[in-house]
Amino acid sequence: MKKKLIGAEFCVGLAASLLVGCGSKEETGTEDTATEETTEETTEETTEAEEPAAEESADGYELALVTDIGTIDDKSFNQGAWEGVVQYAEENGITRKYYQPAEKTTDSYVETIELAIEGGAKLVVCPGYLFEEAIYLVQDEYPDIKFILLDGEPHNADYSEYKTGDNVMPILYQEDEAGYLAGYAAVKDGYTKLGFMGGMAVPAVIRYGYGYLQGAEAAAKEMGLDSVEVMYHYTGGFDATPEAQALAASWYEAGTEVIFGCGGGVGNSVMAAAEPASKAVIGVDVDQSPESAAVITSAMKQLSVSVYDGISDFYAGSFKGGETTVFNAANDGVGLPMESSKFKIFTQEDYDAAYEALVSGSVTLINDTTLTTDDLGLSIVKVTVVE
Amino acid sequence: MDYIIEMLGITKEFPGIIANDNVNLQVKKGEIHALLGENGAGKSTLMSVLFGLYQPEKGCIKLKGREVKITGPLYANELGIGMVHQHFKLVHNFTVLQNIVLGMETVRGGFLQMKEAREKILALSEKYNLAVDPDAFISDITVGMQQRVEILKMLYRDNEILILDEPTAVLTPQEIEELMHVMRGLAKEGKSIIFITHKLNEIKAVADRCTVLRRGKCIDTVSVPETDKETLSEMMVGRKVNLLLDKKEAKPAEAVLQVSDLTVRAKHEGHTRDIVKKVSFTVRKGEIVCIAGIDGNGQSELIHAITGLSHTDSGRVIINGVDMTQKSVRFKNTHGLSHIPEDRHKYGLVLDYSLAENLVLQEYFEPGFQNKGFIRFEKVKEHGKRLIEEFDIRSGQGVNTLTRSMSGGNQQKVIVAREIARNPELLIAVQPTRGLDVGAIEFIHNQIVKQRDNGCAVLLVSLELDEVMNLSDRILVIYEGEITADLNPKEITVQELGLYMSGSKKGVVNKHEE
Amino acid sequence: MKNKGIKIKKSDFGFLSSLFAVFVGLLFGFIILLCSNASQAVPGFLTILTGALTHGNKGAGQVFYYATPIILTGLSVGFAFKTGLFNIGATGQFIAGSFAAVVVGLTLPSLGAVHWTVALLASAAAGAVWGAVPGILKAFFNVNEVISSIMMNYIGLYAVNFTVKGSKTLFDSLRNQSLPLPESSHIPKMGLNLLFPDSSVNGGIFIAVLAALVIYIILNKTTFGFELKAVGFNRNASKYAGINEKKSIILSMVIAGALAGMAGGLLYLAGSGKHIEVVDVLPAEGFTGISVALLGLSNPLGIVLAGLFIAHITSGGFYLQLFEFSTEIIDIIVAVIIYFSAFSLIIRLLFSKISKGRGEVKNHE
């Protein structure tokens, strides 16, 4: 186990497994279940990670990350962001530490952020929208401390006021572009019967889905296909459920060739259905190819990259506080892991071209989550929405 | 004189008390030696010393003239000493055979060899007249049968000295009869039996010699045939005990309890059976009516139906002219009914409550003991102290004693005190003296008679023929859920009563008497 | 109080056994600290012991805040235990209570000043209903309350998840949790914010302590408590004594449920930003309640102390993060303490056996 963990630390650049936005939180589990299993690992990892910095601990830890309620190795936001922190810290010999709140409340997040500051933090990374309120509260109180907030923007409890201090760098991702690349690559690779199984219909998931559909449409148009069929469904949760698995299996049975499993445990359900049927799965958020041989590619958010960049800017004196940074194709914030993808026809050149089209703006996507799939202007792609 | 076992000058002290004070016990080979004493006289301690559970401070144990130091039950077993405890030590979901063999299994190549064991057990059971079904589960057989299993367990281990600790306390008269027979057989075959009891009849019936203990001291060892019951009881209690109850003629007045056509049906595994069948009788003010019968003939169900502890399927229970068939226990309790239940641990007491609390178990809600829902503990304790004095209840810490820590006799006294103190108009007493020693029995019998003389109607249920004959003014025999006879104790003998109880004789029952 | 002689000695011994448990648990915690990082074990250990206090009044306030719900779930378990029932369903009652509090909190802001009171009462009522079900099953069908109340935990969890998710007025679809509660539904600080500035503590702790007092009085001073305990000790004897034992069992569970429900209400109405999350995970407070009851020997006042203690070391464990330890260490330490509190029960049993042996001998006289 130890070996594996050390290994994991060195492979930081390789974005580890993160799951879709909000859905990811489910995976983190609770103190009860997750803690017991991971206690040993985490303890080891902590000591392992801190050893080089031990003598500096008197001055505290400059870089801090506050986990949302899950543990640091949650294969999700905590882990992805932490890997970005560790990579930068190791390259530059900077002390870092992560803190865990006592419970999942705004008060507790604030308390933990304050503990991190007490521990000497100059920059606090807060992975996940759950920290929106907490950062809203602390940003004015600690003007000298910088905060990176992933996947959210600071606001007050009832959403009536949004405010981003100069010391806060909120990061959002354009999931639609990642979804677009996945849909485009799938059709280009010869799949004509696609599926999309999202978790809960929250904006991040919807954007993934709409991007996916538009990508499929674009590829079909280029290839002159008559029709591409897409099964489309939100399970309404982010857990791996027998229902989701059964539905995915029935889609595969009916001819669907590849399903985009977009939402935490839902992806695992899809993988579980795909393996016996020898069908394909598209992963989400992080490179999910290690999780199942059925994963042909993944629509990724470069979490650790964006955290790494944010920290670099901080040390370079150019911290991008005060406004929201959107990570998309243009700044390498989203993409497909081409090295680990299992495409038969779709090549790196095809990918680069499609990517370039997104960067240059020659392709624009509809990502308004209030629209329905009918409003996306699809002509070749036939969407069957399963309620 | 050849003694197989001798306990000489045994002294066993516990902090603050000498449980055995220089006690001598000498048992001959092939005799039945009774160990007589009241509850707490030190019988159990002495036997625990013999069985190796305690080490005595002074004294020695000789086996066949050779001094031995018994370090524990296993070693005692090796020496041929076996014991049947008052509460059997059997595994309920094992068969008879498995229980007997347990701990002594013959194993060959890692496999149990049950065949030989079975043969040995069958031979033993034949030889000593101990009929058992080796393949029956303990949970399915009667208490008497379980006792036979315990005895067989000792015989299977080739024990020569058998200790029986109050073996008759849990048995029906018939089973006691059988046990006596078995004991005589065992003695004839050369086994030595130490028979712990406080029942004089049984000693007279079966024992050869008797050692009497009182308050830890050895009073004497006497030859049973040459000593009468009165002497034995005097030795045991330390004063003259009146074995025959001094009781005046009953003067029955108006009816207090009228039971008519009472039926209780048991619904068991899909089929129903009438346990109490259309029973009708009357108990009048100033008389003691006894329901006599062999255990399991519907007595418990009948009493439960009358007191409200369980349902009635049909019929009526009228107390003092009020139909109380469907009334709650609380209503009956507060309207003249007192009930000494048959099982003091199951029903009679909350063992984890203090003595004082148990003494107000049916009265804690009365204005005298509570105020706006708050218990007035000082009143409860006052009440407790009064009853402790009045009924001579002995306990370690007075009203604060945890009932669980009290002796059985005193626990029963608590119940009797509580029920009688409520000045009942109808007193139902079910086996009120079960497991008690002579002194306590005398006391409780006197209390019951006193209640009768004060105008209380008493309904007594007893399995002990002596008690039935002594105490009652009228006997109702119950057999298979029916009242089969209405007898006058003065007109029949114990033998006759036994015939009625076993169902081989039926009498005339006046169903609607006045 | 009840018995001047041996009983007080026994309860003293119980207290000592709990102290012993805590001591051994802490010792083990220290060993674990030593194993994981010897150089910081001593300051780390001191942080566990004093953690909450080194962070001034705020830290102390947090301890009270964390203690509030677990004192109540502990009371719930302990009260049921005193009346002979093992309420393992405190979790489900806690969930039901939280749900009711959140529903009232979100739907009835028009109540104004009494809003939080109504929400809290609703949580107690919902918990009571949730507790009543196993109580009724036990009383009338002799269904083991352990099993039925465990099942009620899951029924509660999924029913609440299902309802929250399906309701537009409750659900924050962006966050997969319930919407934030309005200010009027928050438990008032009752002056505690002046004593413990910046902490999440609120009047809930007073309510919890008050509940403990009330339970203590019910159990030890009233005829009602006399009945409940009697039924707990011996159902047959209670029936024989004319106590309506079915009613008592149900009422025991109802009260236990109300306490656990109130725990949920107090936590979610605390104004600390707690939401009902739609996840398939039972909240920890219910089971922590079992530990608290165990450590507090089911004595209401003991439970208050045990709750405060567990909250104290939990919060000490939080501050332990300033060192190179992970918070899981504190979970291990708490677990060890609980483990040893069970162990100490065995010792206590042993001792009471010895003293009982003496008692019996005394009765030989």
mmCIF file of C-alpha atoms in Angstrom, chain A residues 212-386:
data_model
loop_
_atom_site.group_PDB
_atom_site.id
_atom_site.type_symbol
_atom_site.label_atom_id
_atom_site.label_comp_id
_atom_site.label_asym_id
_atom_site.label_seq_id
_atom_site.Cartn_x
_atom_site.Cartn_y
_atom_site.Cartn_z
ATOM 1 C CA TYR A 212 -21.403 15.725 -25.593
ATOM 2 C CA LEU A 213 -24.444 15.928 -27.881
ATOM 3 C CA GLN A 214 -23.065 18.869 -29.823
ATOM 4 C CA GLY A 215 -19.715 17.110 -30.230
ATOM 5 C CA ALA A 216 -21.440 14.061 -31.621
ATOM 6 C CA GLU A 217 -23.445 16.249 -33.991
ATOM 7 C CA ALA A 218 -20.325 18.045 -35.220
ATOM 8 C CA ALA A 219 -18.469 14.796 -35.902
ATOM 9 C CA ALA A 220 -21.465 13.251 -37.647
ATOM 10 C CA LYS A 221 -21.774 16.289 -39.864
ATOM 11 C CA GLU A 222 -18.118 16.116 -40.834
ATOM 12 C CA MET A 223 -18.372 12.423 -41.563
ATOM 13 C CA GLY A 224 -21.633 12.800 -43.487
ATOM 14 C CA LEU A 225 -23.493 10.264 -41.333
ATOM 15 C CA ASP A 226 -27.252 9.895 -41.657
ATOM 16 C CA SER A 227 -28.014 9.437 -38.068
ATOM 17 C CA VAL A 228 -26.477 9.049 -34.648
ATOM 18 C CA GLU A 229 -28.712 7.810 -31.869
ATOM 19 C CA VAL A 230 -28.187 8.968 -28.312
ATOM 20 C CA MET A 231 -29.960 7.638 -25.256
ATOM 21 C CA TYR A 232 -30.096 10.394 -22.640
ATOM 22 C CA HIS A 233 -30.862 10.078 -18.942
ATOM 23 C CA TYR A 234 -30.251 11.643 -15.534
ATOM 24 C CA THR A 235 -30.365 9.126 -12.702
ATOM 25 C CA GLY A 236 -31.127 11.820 -10.156
ATOM 26 C CA GLY A 237 -28.294 10.897 -7.841
ATOM 27 C CA PHE A 238 -24.596 10.392 -7.730
ATOM 28 C CA ASP A 239 -24.506 6.904 -6.321
ATOM 29 C CA ALA A 240 -23.764 3.606 -7.919
ATOM 30 C CA THR A 241 -27.192 1.976 -7.873
ATOM 31 C CA PRO A 242 -28.501 -1.312 -9.211
ATOM 32 C CA GLU A 243 -31.124 0.684 -11.104
ATOM 33 C CA ALA A 244 -28.498 2.686 -12.980
ATOM 34 C CA GLN A 245 -26.591 -0.471 -13.757
ATOM 35 C CA ALA A 246 -29.709 -2.232 -14.984
ATOM 36 C CA LEU A 247 -30.644 0.693 -17.201
ATOM 37 C CA ALA A 248 -27.160 0.863 -18.682
ATOM 38 C CA ALA A 249 -27.205 -2.870 -19.291
ATOM 39 C CA SER A 250 -30.539 -2.585 -21.088
ATOM 40 C CA TRP A 251 -29.173 0.169 -23.295
ATOM 41 C CA TYR A 252 -26.167 -1.932 -24.189
ATOM 42 C CA GLU A 253 -28.491 -4.837 -24.829
ATOM 43 C CA ALA A 254 -30.523 -2.681 -27.216
ATOM 44 C CA GLY A 255 -27.465 -1.784 -29.231
ATOM 45 C CA THR A 256 -25.897 1.229 -27.567
ATOM 46 C CA GLU A 257 -22.168 1.034 -28.084
ATOM 47 C CA VAL A 258 -20.777 3.594 -25.702
ATOM 48 C CA ILE A 259 -22.177 5.404 -22.674
ATOM 49 C CA PHE A 260 -20.861 8.561 -21.123
ATOM 50 C CA GLY A 261 -21.184 7.860 -17.400
ATOM 51 C CA CYS A 262 -21.340 11.326 -16.011
ATOM 52 C CA GLY A 263 -21.827 11.570 -12.263
ATOM 53 C CA GLY A 264 -19.817 9.967 -9.492
ATOM 54 C CA GLY A 265 -20.926 6.453 -8.776
ATOM 55 C CA VAL A 266 -23.182 6.440 -11.827
ATOM 56 C CA GLY A 267 -20.005 5.972 -13.875
ATOM 57 C CA ASN A 268 -19.187 2.904 -11.849
ATOM 58 C CA SER A 269 -22.632 1.482 -12.517
ATOM 59 C CA VAL A 270 -22.143 2.031 -16.228
ATOM 60 C CA MET A 271 -18.729 0.366 -16.112
ATOM 61 C CA ALA A 272 -20.198 -2.582 -14.256
ATOM 62 C CA ALA A 273 -22.776 -2.947 -17.026
ATOM 63 C CA ALA A 274 -20.261 -2.447 -19.841
ATOM 64 C CA GLU A 275 -17.700 -5.015 -18.764
ATOM 65 C CA PRO A 276 -19.798 -8.156 -19.217
ATOM 66 C CA ALA A 277 -21.294 -6.760 -22.434
ATOM 67 C CA SER A 278 -17.853 -5.832 -23.771
ATOM 68 C CA LYS A 279 -19.068 -2.341 -24.532
ATOM 69 C CA ALA A 280 -17.405 1.017 -24.082
ATOM 70 C CA VAL A 281 -17.628 3.726 -21.428
ATOM 71 C CA ILE A 282 -16.535 7.344 -21.389
ATOM 72 C CA GLY A 283 -15.303 8.514 -18.028
ATOM 73 C CA VAL A 284 -15.656 11.917 -16.490
ATOM 74 C CA ASP A 285 -13.722 14.592 -14.553
ATOM 75 C CA VAL A 286 -10.492 12.619 -14.344
ATOM 76 C CA ASP A 287 -8.817 9.899 -16.336
ATOM 77 C CA GLN A 288 -10.903 6.940 -15.309
ATOM 78 C CA SER A 289 -9.108 4.385 -17.448
ATOM 79 C CA PRO A 290 -7.500 2.740 -14.407
ATOM 80 C CA GLU A 291 -10.929 1.990 -13.018
ATOM 81 C CA SER A 292 -12.138 -0.219 -15.819
ATOM 82 C CA ALA A 293 -10.854 -1.650 -19.057
ATOM 83 C CA ALA A 294 -14.127 -0.580 -20.646
ATOM 84 C CA VAL A 295 -13.218 3.098 -20.354
ATOM 85 C CA ILE A 296 -12.106 4.303 -23.783
ATOM 86 C CA THR A 297 -11.539 7.911 -22.797
ATOM 87 C CA SER A 298 -12.560 10.483 -20.195
ATOM 88 C CA ALA A 299 -13.921 14.016 -20.320
ATOM 89 C CA MET A 300 -11.508 15.664 -17.925
ATOM 90 C CA LYS A 301 -11.209 18.759 -15.824
ATOM 91 C CA GLN A 302 -7.567 19.503 -15.157
ATOM 92 C CA LEU A 303 -8.067 20.112 -11.445
ATOM 93 C CA SER A 304 -4.512 19.689 -10.345
ATOM 94 C CA VAL A 305 -3.278 21.741 -13.286
ATOM 95 C CA SER A 306 -5.510 24.633 -12.394
ATOM 96 C CA VAL A 307 -4.510 24.464 -8.751
ATOM 97 C CA TYR A 308 -0.862 24.251 -9.759
ATOM 98 C CA ASP A 309 -1.238 27.261 -12.040
ATOM 99 C CA GLY A 310 -3.014 29.228 -9.365
ATOM 100 C CA ILE A 311 -0.223 28.562 -6.879
ATOM 101 C CA SER A 312 2.437 29.420 -9.451
ATOM 102 C CA ASP A 313 0.773 32.730 -10.084
ATOM 103 C CA PHE A 314 0.650 33.370 -6.347
ATOM 104 C CA TYR A 315 4.382 32.831 -5.949
ATOM 105 C CA ALA A 316 5.063 34.801 -9.116
ATOM 106 C CA GLY A 317 3.237 37.715 -7.535
ATOM 107 C CA SER A 318 0.465 37.661 -10.053
ATOM 108 C CA PHE A 319 -2.345 36.032 -8.061
ATOM 109 C CA LYS A 320 -5.516 36.304 -10.079
ATOM 110 C CA GLY A 321 -7.770 37.365 -7.254
ATOM 111 C CA GLY A 322 -11.030 39.236 -7.395
ATOM 112 C CA GLU A 323 -12.479 37.558 -10.416
ATOM 113 C CA THR A 324 -13.508 34.133 -11.510
ATOM 114 C CA THR A 325 -11.114 32.205 -13.675
ATOM 115 C CA VAL A 326 -12.775 29.912 -16.157
ATOM 116 C CA PHE A 327 -10.789 26.914 -17.222
ATOM 117 C CA ASN A 328 -11.555 25.650 -20.683
ATOM 118 C CA ALA A 329 -9.818 24.474 -23.789
ATOM 119 C CA ALA A 330 -8.225 27.852 -24.295
ATOM 120 C CA ASN A 331 -6.165 27.534 -21.102
ATOM 121 C CA ASP A 332 -5.779 23.767 -21.115
ATOM 122 C CA GLY A 333 -8.296 23.415 -18.349
ATOM 123 C CA VAL A 334 -10.294 20.586 -19.946
ATOM 124 C CA GLY A 335 -9.498 17.766 -22.341
ATOM 125 C CA LEU A 336 -9.246 14.063 -23.071
ATOM 126 C CA PRO A 337 -6.301 11.938 -21.869
ATOM 127 C CA MET A 338 -5.117 10.861 -25.283
ATOM 128 C CA GLU A 339 -2.205 8.740 -23.970
ATOM 129 C CA SER A 340 -4.507 6.404 -22.130
ATOM 130 C CA SER A 341 -7.452 6.544 -24.545
ATOM 131 C CA LYS A 342 -8.343 3.421 -26.488
ATOM 132 C CA PHE A 343 -9.418 4.847 -29.831
ATOM 133 C CA LYS A 344 -9.311 2.760 -32.956
ATOM 134 C CA ILE A 345 -9.647 5.423 -35.619
ATOM 135 C CA PHE A 346 -9.614 8.738 -33.826
ATOM 136 C CA THR A 347 -6.049 10.047 -33.800
ATOM 137 C CA GLN A 348 -4.040 12.613 -31.926
ATOM 138 C CA GLU A 349 -4.212 14.836 -35.009
ATOM 139 C CA ASP A 350 -8.016 14.642 -35.051
ATOM 140 C CA TYR A 351 -8.016 15.542 -31.390
ATOM 141 C CA ASP A 352 -5.657 18.456 -31.836
ATOM 142 C CA ALA A 353 -7.796 19.801 -34.650
ATOM 143 C CA ALA A 354 -10.981 19.588 -32.636
ATOM 144 C CA TYR A 355 -9.236 21.107 -29.651
ATOM 145 C CA GLU A 356 -7.910 23.917 -31.761
ATOM 146 C CA ALA A 357 -11.394 24.599 -33.065
ATOM 147 C CA LEU A 358 -12.578 25.076 -29.501
ATOM 148 C CA VAL A 359 -9.613 27.276 -28.629
ATOM 149 C CA SER A 360 -9.928 29.438 -31.686
ATOM 150 C CA GLY A 361 -13.633 29.900 -31.211
ATOM 151 C CA SER A 362 -14.540 28.488 -34.579
ATOM 152 C CA VAL A 363 -16.791 26.117 -32.672
ATOM 153 C CA THR A 364 -19.116 27.673 -30.159
ATOM 154 C CA LEU A 365 -21.252 25.626 -27.837
ATOM 155 C CA ILE A 366 -24.663 26.186 -26.386
ATOM 156 C CA ASN A 367 -24.249 25.704 -22.650
ATOM 157 C CA ASP A 368 -27.319 27.385 -21.267
ATOM 158 C CA THR A 369 -28.552 24.842 -18.753
ATOM 159 C CA THR A 370 -32.077 26.182 -18.806
ATOM 160 C CA LEU A 371 -32.582 24.885 -22.350
ATOM 161 C CA THR A 372 -33.684 21.383 -23.260
ATOM 162 C CA THR A 373 -31.966 19.001 -25.652
ATOM 163 C CA ASP A 374 -34.417 20.071 -28.359
ATOM 164 C CA ASP A 375 -32.984 23.565 -28.280
ATOM 165 C CA LEU A 376 -29.488 22.460 -29.192
ATOM 166 C CA GLY A 377 -30.163 22.522 -32.928
ATOM 167 C CA LEU A 378 -29.290 18.913 -33.496
ATOM 168 C CA SER A 379 -30.194 17.461 -36.867
ATOM 169 C CA ILE A 380 -28.298 14.217 -37.278
ATOM 170 C CA VAL A 381 -28.147 13.256 -33.653
ATOM 171 C CA LYS A 382 -31.420 11.772 -32.475
ATOM 172 C CA VAL A 383 -31.805 12.133 -28.772
ATOM 173 C CA THR A 384 -34.069 9.783 -26.868
ATOM 174 C CA VAL A 385 -34.554 11.274 -23.426
ATOM 175 C CA VAL A 386 -35.334 8.602 -20.872
#
